[in-house]
PDB file of C-alpha atoms and ligand atoms in Angstrom:
ATOM      1  CA  UNK A   1      65.673  28.991  -4.690  1.00  0.00           C
ATOM      2  CA  UNK A   2      64.799  25.353  -4.011  1.00  0.00           C
ATOM      3  CA  UNK A   3      62.601  26.281  -1.026  1.00  0.00           C
ATOM      4  CA  UNK A   4      60.764  28.886  -3.031  1.00  0.00           C
ATOM      5  CA  UNK A   5      60.077  26.369  -5.793  1.00  0.00           C
ATOM      6  CA  UNK A   6      58.807  23.749  -3.313  1.00  0.00           C
ATOM      7  CA  UNK A   7      56.619  26.322  -1.576  1.00  0.00           C
ATOM      8  CA  UNK A   8      55.160  27.330  -4.919  1.00  0.00           C
ATOM      9  CA  UNK A   9      54.367  23.700  -5.672  1.00  0.00           C
ATOM     10  CA  UNK A  10      52.658  23.200  -2.327  1.00  0.00           C
ATOM     11  CA  UNK A  11      50.595  26.351  -2.794  1.00  0.00           C
ATOM     12  CA  UNK A  12      49.669  25.235  -6.302  1.00  0.00           C
ATOM     13  CA  UNK A  13      48.540  21.806  -5.110  1.00  0.00           C
ATOM     14  CA  UNK A  14      46.470  23.345  -2.322  1.00  0.00           C
ATOM     15  CA  UNK A  15      44.736  25.535  -4.874  1.00  0.00           C
ATOM     16  CA  UNK A  16      43.998  22.536  -7.099  1.00  0.00           C
ATOM     17  CA  UNK A  17      42.811  20.376  -4.186  1.00  0.00           C
ATOM     18  CA  UNK A  18      40.186  22.879  -3.095  1.00  0.00           C
ATOM     19  CA  UNK A  19      38.470  23.929  -6.298  1.00  0.00           C
ATOM     20  CA  UNK A  20      35.790  26.582  -6.273  1.00  0.00           C
ATOM     21  CA  UNK A  21      32.840  25.882  -8.523  1.00  0.00           C
ATOM     22  CA  UNK A  22      32.414  29.513  -9.612  1.00  0.00           C
ATOM     23  CA  UNK A  23      35.933  29.612 -11.082  1.00  0.00           C
ATOM     24  CA  UNK A  24      35.111  26.698 -13.368  1.00  0.00           C
ATOM     25  CA  UNK A  25      36.677  23.883 -11.367  1.00  0.00           C
ATOM     26  CA  UNK A  26      34.553  20.803 -10.837  1.00  0.00           C
ATOM     27  CA  UNK A  27      33.770  19.683  -7.311  1.00  0.00           C
ATOM     28  CA  UNK A  28      32.899  15.977  -7.126  1.00  0.00           C
ATOM     29  CA  UNK A  29      30.163  15.057  -4.696  1.00  0.00           C
ATOM     30  CA  UNK A  30      27.434  12.710  -3.590  1.00  0.00           C
ATOM     31  CA  UNK A  31      24.282  13.673  -1.781  1.00  0.00           C
ATOM     32  CA  UNK A  32      21.219  11.694  -0.764  1.00  0.00           C
ATOM     33  CA  UNK A  33      17.833  13.382  -0.735  1.00  0.00           C
ATOM     34  CA  UNK A  34      14.366  12.371   0.422  1.00  0.00           C
ATOM     35  CA  UNK A  35      11.991  14.658  -1.439  1.00  0.00           C
ATOM     36  CA  UNK A  36       8.784  15.157   0.552  1.00  0.00           C
ATOM     37  CA  UNK A  37       7.514  18.306  -1.247  1.00  0.00           C
ATOM     38  CA  UNK A  38       6.112  19.672   2.032  1.00  0.00           C
ATOM     39  CA  UNK A  39       8.038  22.956   1.881  1.00  0.00           C
ATOM     40  CA  UNK A  40       6.816  23.822  -1.628  1.00  0.00           C
ATOM     41  CA  UNK A  41       4.118  26.458  -2.079  1.00  0.00           C
ATOM     42  CA  UNK A  42       0.630  25.231  -2.920  1.00  0.00           C
ATOM     43  CA  UNK A  43      -2.070  27.600  -4.117  1.00  0.00           C
ATOM     44  CA  UNK A  44      -5.617  26.985  -5.253  1.00  0.00           C
ATOM     45  CA  UNK A  45      -6.557  27.036  -8.018  1.00  0.00           C
ATOM     46  CA  UNK A  46      -3.288  25.680  -9.439  1.00  0.00           C
ATOM     47  CA  UNK A  47      -1.407  24.691 -11.403  1.00  0.00           C
ATOM     48  CA  UNK A  48       1.471  24.231  -8.934  1.00  0.00           C
ATOM     49  CA  UNK A  49       4.328  22.867 -11.046  1.00  0.00           C
ATOM     50  CA  UNK A  50       7.246  21.554  -8.993  1.00  0.00           C
ATOM     51  CA  UNK A  51       9.900  22.709 -11.452  1.00  0.00           C
ATOM     52  CA  UNK A  52      13.361  22.227  -9.942  1.00  0.00           C
ATOM     53  CA  UNK A  53      13.488  20.738  -6.459  1.00  0.00           C
ATOM     54  CA  UNK A  54      16.303  19.115  -4.472  1.00  0.00           C
ATOM     55  CA  UNK A  55      18.569  18.585  -7.464  1.00  0.00           C
ATOM     56  CA  UNK A  56      15.909  17.262  -9.859  1.00  0.00           C
ATOM     57  CA  UNK A  57      13.796  19.017 -12.478  1.00  0.00           C
ATOM     58  CA  UNK A  58      10.204  17.797 -12.786  1.00  0.00           C
ATOM     59  CA  UNK A  59       8.041  17.655 -15.888  1.00  0.00           C
ATOM     60  CA  UNK A  60       4.242  17.492 -15.521  1.00  0.00           C
ATOM     61  CA  UNK A  61       4.403  16.671 -11.766  1.00  0.00           C
ATOM     62  CA  UNK A  62       2.761  19.255  -9.510  1.00  0.00           C
ATOM     63  CA  UNK A  63       2.723  19.793  -5.773  1.00  0.00           C
ATOM     64  CA  UNK A  64      -0.606  18.623  -4.452  1.00  0.00           C
ATOM     65  CA  UNK A  65      -2.052  18.832  -0.957  1.00  0.00           C
ATOM     66  CA  UNK A  66      -3.892  16.237   1.145  1.00  0.00           C
ATOM     67  CA  UNK A  67      -7.601  16.307   0.338  1.00  0.00           C
ATOM     68  CA  UNK A  68      -8.822  13.717   2.899  1.00  0.00           C
ATOM     69  CA  UNK A  69      -8.654  10.760   0.506  1.00  0.00           C
ATOM     70  CA  UNK A  70      -5.279   8.952   0.383  1.00  0.00           C
ATOM     71  CA  UNK A  71      -2.809  10.631   2.770  1.00  0.00           C
ATOM     72  CA  UNK A  72       0.782  11.465   1.744  1.00  0.00           C
ATOM     73  CA  UNK A  73       3.255   9.284   3.697  1.00  0.00           C
ATOM     74  CA  UNK A  74       4.923  12.380   5.167  1.00  0.00           C
ATOM     75  CA  UNK A  75       3.508  15.811   5.802  1.00  0.00           C
ATOM     76  CA  UNK A  76       0.495  17.016   3.861  1.00  0.00           C
ATOM     77  CA  UNK A  77       1.875  17.244   0.303  1.00  0.00           C
ATOM     78  CA  UNK A  78       3.042  14.929  -2.431  1.00  0.00           C
ATOM     79  CA  UNK A  79       4.065  15.089  -6.090  1.00  0.00           C
ATOM     80  CA  UNK A  80       1.155  14.443  -8.421  1.00  0.00           C
ATOM     81  CA  UNK A  81       1.072  13.763 -12.170  1.00  0.00           C
ATOM     82  CA  UNK A  82      -2.627  14.391 -12.763  1.00  0.00           C
ATOM     83  CA  UNK A  83      -2.733  12.532 -16.077  1.00  0.00           C
ATOM     84  CA  UNK A  84      -0.665   9.625 -14.738  1.00  0.00           C
ATOM     85  CA  UNK A  85       2.543  10.295 -16.646  1.00  0.00           C
ATOM     86  CA  UNK A  86       5.448  12.588 -15.902  1.00  0.00           C
ATOM     87  CA  UNK A  87       9.159  12.485 -15.302  1.00  0.00           C
ATOM     88  CA  UNK A  88      12.055  14.014 -13.422  1.00  0.00           C
ATOM     89  CA  UNK A  89      15.635  14.539 -14.489  1.00  0.00           C
ATOM     90  CA  UNK A  90      18.929  15.422 -12.938  1.00  0.00           C
ATOM     91  CA  UNK A  91      18.644  19.222 -12.843  1.00  0.00           C
ATOM     92  CA  UNK A  92      22.209  19.710 -14.071  1.00  0.00           C
ATOM     93  CA  UNK A  93      21.282  17.963 -17.325  1.00  0.00           C
ATOM     94  CA  UNK A  94      18.376  20.333 -17.818  1.00  0.00           C
ATOM     95  CA  UNK A  95      19.666  23.658 -16.483  1.00  0.00           C
ATOM     96  CA  UNK A  96      22.801  24.386 -18.475  1.00  0.00           C
ATOM     97  CA  UNK A  97      23.673  27.693 -16.815  1.00  0.00           C
ATOM     98  CA  UNK A  98      27.373  27.589 -15.815  1.00  0.00           C
ATOM     99  CA  UNK A  99      26.662  27.736 -12.056  1.00  0.00           C
ATOM    100  CA  UNK A 100      24.220  24.808 -12.142  1.00  0.00           C
ATOM    101  CA  UNK A 101      26.174  22.660 -14.545  1.00  0.00           C
ATOM    102  CA  UNK A 102      27.909  19.610 -13.056  1.00  0.00           C
ATOM    103  CA  UNK A 103      29.411  17.513 -15.799  1.00  0.00           C
ATOM    104  CA  UNK A 104      29.060  13.756 -15.352  1.00  0.00           C
ATOM    105  CA  UNK A 105      26.293  14.230 -12.839  1.00  0.00           C
ATOM    106  CA  UNK A 106      23.765  11.401 -12.450  1.00  0.00           C
ATOM    107  CA  UNK A 107      21.484   9.937  -9.817  1.00  0.00           C
ATOM    108  CA  UNK A 108      20.548   6.599  -8.304  1.00  0.00           C
ATOM    109  CA  UNK A 109      16.894   6.002  -7.468  1.00  0.00           C
ATOM    110  CA  UNK A 110      16.433   4.258  -4.127  1.00  0.00           C
ATOM    111  CA  UNK A 111      12.777   4.260  -3.078  1.00  0.00           C
ATOM    112  CA  UNK A 112       9.457   6.085  -3.026  1.00  0.00           C
ATOM    113  CA  UNK A 113       5.855   5.854  -1.868  1.00  0.00           C
ATOM    114  CA  UNK A 114       3.183   5.813  -4.570  1.00  0.00           C
ATOM    115  CA  UNK A 115      -0.535   5.693  -5.242  1.00  0.00           C
ATOM    116  CA  UNK A 116      -2.784   5.778  -8.282  1.00  0.00           C
ATOM    117  CA  UNK A 117      -5.529   8.255  -7.558  1.00  0.00           C
ATOM    118  CA  UNK A 118      -8.738   8.029  -9.518  1.00  0.00           C
ATOM    119  CA  UNK A 119     -11.324   7.560  -6.776  1.00  0.00           C
ATOM    120  CA  UNK A 120     -13.259   4.621  -5.304  1.00  0.00           C
ATOM    121  CA  UNK A 121     -13.781   2.146  -6.774  1.00  0.00           C
ATOM    122  CA  UNK A 122     -10.725   2.078  -9.021  1.00  0.00           C
ATOM    123  CA  UNK A 123      -9.141  -0.868 -10.867  1.00  0.00           C
ATOM    124  CA  UNK A 124      -5.712  -2.295 -10.142  1.00  0.00           C
ATOM    125  CA  UNK A 125      -3.139   0.126 -11.557  1.00  0.00           C
ATOM    126  CA  UNK A 126       0.075  -0.781 -13.381  1.00  0.00           C
ATOM    127  CA  UNK A 127       2.763   1.872 -13.087  1.00  0.00           C
ATOM    128  CA  UNK A 128       5.581   1.603 -15.602  1.00  0.00           C
ATOM    129  CA  UNK A 129       8.785   3.189 -14.319  1.00  0.00           C
ATOM    130  CA  UNK A 130      11.455   3.993 -16.907  1.00  0.00           C
ATOM    131  CA  UNK A 131      15.043   4.821 -16.033  1.00  0.00           C
ATOM    132  CA  UNK A 132      17.224   6.557 -18.613  1.00  0.00           C
ATOM    133  CA  UNK A 133      20.953   6.194 -18.135  1.00  0.00           C
ATOM    134  CA  UNK A 134      23.461   8.986 -18.682  1.00  0.00           C
ATOM    135  CA  UNK A 135      25.478   6.673 -20.936  1.00  0.00           C
ATOM    136  CA  UNK A 136      22.399   5.729 -23.001  1.00  0.00           C
ATOM    137  CA  UNK A 137      20.274   2.655 -22.494  1.00  0.00           C
ATOM    138  CA  UNK A 138      17.227   2.372 -20.320  1.00  0.00           C
ATOM    139  CA  UNK A 139      15.581   0.309 -17.592  1.00  0.00           C
ATOM    140  CA  UNK A 140      11.937  -0.520 -17.143  1.00  0.00           C
ATOM    141  CA  UNK A 141       9.991  -1.872 -14.195  1.00  0.00           C
ATOM    142  CA  UNK A 142       6.249  -2.312 -13.653  1.00  0.00           C
ATOM    143  CA  UNK A 143       4.829  -1.933 -10.153  1.00  0.00           C
ATOM    144  CA  UNK A 144       1.174  -2.225  -9.217  1.00  0.00           C
ATOM    145  CA  UNK A 145      -1.115  -0.333  -6.910  1.00  0.00           C
ATOM    146  CA  UNK A 146      -4.042  -2.460  -5.700  1.00  0.00           C
ATOM    147  CA  UNK A 147      -7.637  -1.946  -6.778  1.00  0.00           C
ATOM    148  CA  UNK A 148      -9.707   0.086  -4.387  1.00  0.00           C
ATOM    149  CA  UNK A 149     -13.151  -1.244  -3.617  1.00  0.00           C
ATOM    150  CA  UNK A 150     -15.932   0.738  -2.059  1.00  0.00           C
ATOM    151  CA  UNK A 151     -17.288  -0.221   1.364  1.00  0.00           C
ATOM    152  CA  UNK A 152     -14.090   0.536   3.283  1.00  0.00           C
ATOM    153  CA  UNK A 153     -13.372   3.280   5.801  1.00  0.00           C
ATOM    154  CA  UNK A 154     -11.188   5.956   4.194  1.00  0.00           C
ATOM    155  CA  UNK A 155      -8.275   5.020   6.527  1.00  0.00           C
ATOM    156  CA  UNK A 156      -7.901   1.776   4.542  1.00  0.00           C
ATOM    157  CA  UNK A 157      -6.710   3.726   1.500  1.00  0.00           C
ATOM    158  CA  UNK A 158      -3.003   4.392   1.875  1.00  0.00           C
ATOM    159  CA  UNK A 159       0.068   4.791  -0.320  1.00  0.00           C
ATOM    160  CA  UNK A 160       2.299   1.778  -1.021  1.00  0.00           C
ATOM    161  CA  UNK A 161       6.092   1.904  -1.079  1.00  0.00           C
ATOM    162  CA  UNK A 162       8.831   0.249  -3.096  1.00  0.00           C
ATOM    163  CA  UNK A 163      12.617   0.121  -3.232  1.00  0.00           C
ATOM    164  CA  UNK A 164      14.860  -0.055  -6.281  1.00  0.00           C
ATOM    165  CA  UNK A 165      17.839  -2.335  -6.864  1.00  0.00           C
ATOM    166  CA  UNK A 166      21.371  -1.069  -7.423  1.00  0.00           C
ATOM    167  CA  UNK A 167      20.732  -1.406 -11.148  1.00  0.00           C
ATOM    168  CA  UNK A 168      18.838   1.919 -10.946  1.00  0.00           C
ATOM    169  CA  UNK A 169      21.988   3.960 -10.918  1.00  0.00           C
ATOM    170  CA  UNK A 170      23.798   6.358 -13.307  1.00  0.00           C
ATOM    171  CA  UNK A 171      20.433   7.820 -14.279  1.00  0.00           C
ATOM    172  CA  UNK A 172      19.754  11.136 -15.957  1.00  0.00           C
ATOM    173  CA  UNK A 173      15.982  10.805 -15.913  1.00  0.00           C
ATOM    174  CA  UNK A 174      13.113   8.694 -14.581  1.00  0.00           C
ATOM    175  CA  UNK A 175       9.699   8.591 -16.287  1.00  0.00           C
ATOM    176  CA  UNK A 176       6.309   7.168 -15.294  1.00  0.00           C
ATOM    177  CA  UNK A 177       3.089   6.128 -16.977  1.00  0.00           C
ATOM    178  CA  UNK A 178       0.028   4.373 -15.594  1.00  0.00           C
ATOM    179  CA  UNK A 179      -2.595   2.054 -17.092  1.00  0.00           C
ATOM    180  CA  UNK A 180      -5.233  -0.401 -15.885  1.00  0.00           C
ATOM    181  CA  UNK A 181      -3.439  -3.591 -14.845  1.00  0.00           C
ATOM    182  CA  UNK A 182      -6.244  -5.847 -16.157  1.00  0.00           C
ATOM    183  CA  UNK A 183      -6.581  -4.617 -19.729  1.00  0.00           C
ATOM    184  CA  UNK A 184      -4.054  -1.822 -20.324  1.00  0.00           C
ATOM    185  CA  UNK A 185      -6.865   0.741 -20.538  1.00  0.00           C
ATOM    186  CA  UNK A 186      -6.847   4.305 -19.275  1.00  0.00           C
ATOM    187  CA  UNK A 187      -6.927   4.754 -15.472  1.00  0.00           C
ATOM    188  CA  UNK A 188      -8.469   8.229 -15.802  1.00  0.00           C
ATOM    189  CA  UNK A 189      -6.456   9.236 -12.780  1.00  0.00           C
ATOM    190  CA  UNK A 190      -3.218  10.549 -11.409  1.00  0.00           C
ATOM    191  CA  UNK A 191       0.013   9.162 -10.053  1.00  0.00           C
ATOM    192  CA  UNK A 192       1.124  10.411  -6.639  1.00  0.00           C
ATOM    193  CA  UNK A 193       4.662  10.038  -5.277  1.00  0.00           C
ATOM    194  CA  UNK A 194       6.076  10.920  -1.882  1.00  0.00           C
ATOM    195  CA  UNK A 195       9.368  10.530  -0.008  1.00  0.00           C
ATOM    196  CA  UNK A 196      11.306   9.956  -3.216  1.00  0.00           C
ATOM    197  CA  UNK A 197      14.796   8.898  -2.137  1.00  0.00           C
ATOM    198  CA  UNK A 198      17.775   9.246  -4.487  1.00  0.00           C
ATOM    199  CA  UNK A 199      21.471  10.015  -4.460  1.00  0.00           C
ATOM    200  CA  UNK A 200      22.959  12.544  -6.852  1.00  0.00           C
ATOM    201  CA  UNK A 201      26.604  11.976  -7.782  1.00  0.00           C
ATOM    202  CA  UNK A 202      28.751  14.437  -9.634  1.00  0.00           C
ATOM    203  CA  UNK A 203      32.187  13.591 -10.919  1.00  0.00           C
ATOM    204  CA  UNK A 204      34.833  15.449 -12.851  1.00  0.00           C
TER     205      UNK A 204
HETATM  206  C1  LIG B 301      -1.173  -0.728  -0.382  1.00  0.00           C
HETATM  207  O1  LIG B 301      -2.310   0.086  -0.650  1.00  0.00           O
HETATM  208  C2  LIG B 301      -3.553  -0.517  -0.331  1.00  0.00           C
HETATM  209  C3  LIG B 301      -4.662   0.428  -0.812  1.00  0.00           C
HETATM  210  O2  LIG B 301      -4.562   1.683  -0.221  1.00  0.00           O
HETATM  211  C4  LIG B 301      -3.636  -0.811   1.150  1.00  0.00           C
HETATM  212  O3  LIG B 301      -4.852  -1.451   1.438  1.00  0.00           O
HETATM  213  C5  LIG B 301      -2.477  -1.698   1.532  1.00  0.00           C
HETATM  214  O4  LIG B 301      -2.482  -1.876   2.933  1.00  0.00           O
HETATM  215  C6  LIG B 301      -1.143  -1.080   1.101  1.00  0.00           C
HETATM  216  N1  LIG B 301      -0.074  -2.012   1.356  1.00  0.00           N
HETATM  217  C7  LIG B 301       1.003  -1.657   2.028  1.00  0.00           C
HETATM  218  C8  LIG B 301       2.002  -2.751   2.250  1.00  0.00           C
HETATM  219  O5  LIG B 301       1.222  -0.521   2.429  1.00  0.00           O
HETATM  220  C1  LIG B 302       9.736  14.107 -19.885  1.00  0.00           C
HETATM  221  O1  LIG B 302       8.523  14.813 -20.114  1.00  0.00           O
HETATM  222  C2  LIG B 302       8.615  15.803 -21.115  1.00  0.00           C
HETATM  223  C3  LIG B 302       7.297  16.559 -21.143  1.00  0.00           C
HETATM  224  O2  LIG B 302       6.223  15.689 -21.360  1.00  0.00           O
HETATM  225  C4  LIG B 302       8.956  15.154 -22.436  1.00  0.00           C
HETATM  226  O3  LIG B 302       9.108  16.141 -23.418  1.00  0.00           O
HETATM  227  C5  LIG B 302      10.258  14.383 -22.300  1.00  0.00           C
HETATM  228  O4  LIG B 302      10.510  13.672 -23.487  1.00  0.00           O
HETATM  229  C6  LIG B 302      10.195  13.412 -21.157  1.00  0.00           C
HETATM  230  N1  LIG B 302      11.503  12.834 -20.967  1.00  0.00           N
HETATM  231  C7  LIG B 302      11.681  11.579 -20.638  1.00  0.00           C
HETATM  232  C8  LIG B 302      13.109  11.147 -20.518  1.00  0.00           C
HETATM  233  O5  LIG B 302      10.764  10.809 -20.426  1.00  0.00           O
END
């Protein structure tokens, strides 16, 4: 009697300790991604919306392919917001189907490569990066991409890269907008990102 009861308990705890997502149990996890967009299909003419990719859902951003101007830092594709603003969100906050849903999921933004792309010459570009926290509240950081002057070989035009502090954590969404750094005017160009590194955490 006693043995049977103990065995039942052990079996029950094993079942609880190894939950299966499809039966409604939550599986906590943490996974780091470096999104390079190189495996996404690109067709011309577009549009080539990224949609959901590596745990994030993109708005406005499209896959775009190297056109012999500024090269992507890896491979031959990057994410491009042609009008200069766009955002991405934790896919589980966007896709609410039961299989995709991970309650308490959020991400930490770690780094990316970036360029403002409106041709040569182009003015210095101010990129405002917004982080929206799962618990409410937001972060804001402005990074700049240097002005591009004519009279250079094309190899001189490359992406820049930046890293984010540990403050950029518990995020549900990250948004971008660009403007001229000198006077806040329109850049008339796009924002390109590559090798976006982030860690998605899901709790229970
Ligand atoms: C940033 O981009 C500019 C313009 O493409 C380039 O000249 C410069 O070398 C880059 N800086 C770094 C640190 O990559
Ligand atoms: C992301 O972009 C979409 C489409 O423009 C917009 O509706 C939404 O408010 C944006 N979300 C954030 C958090 O910036």
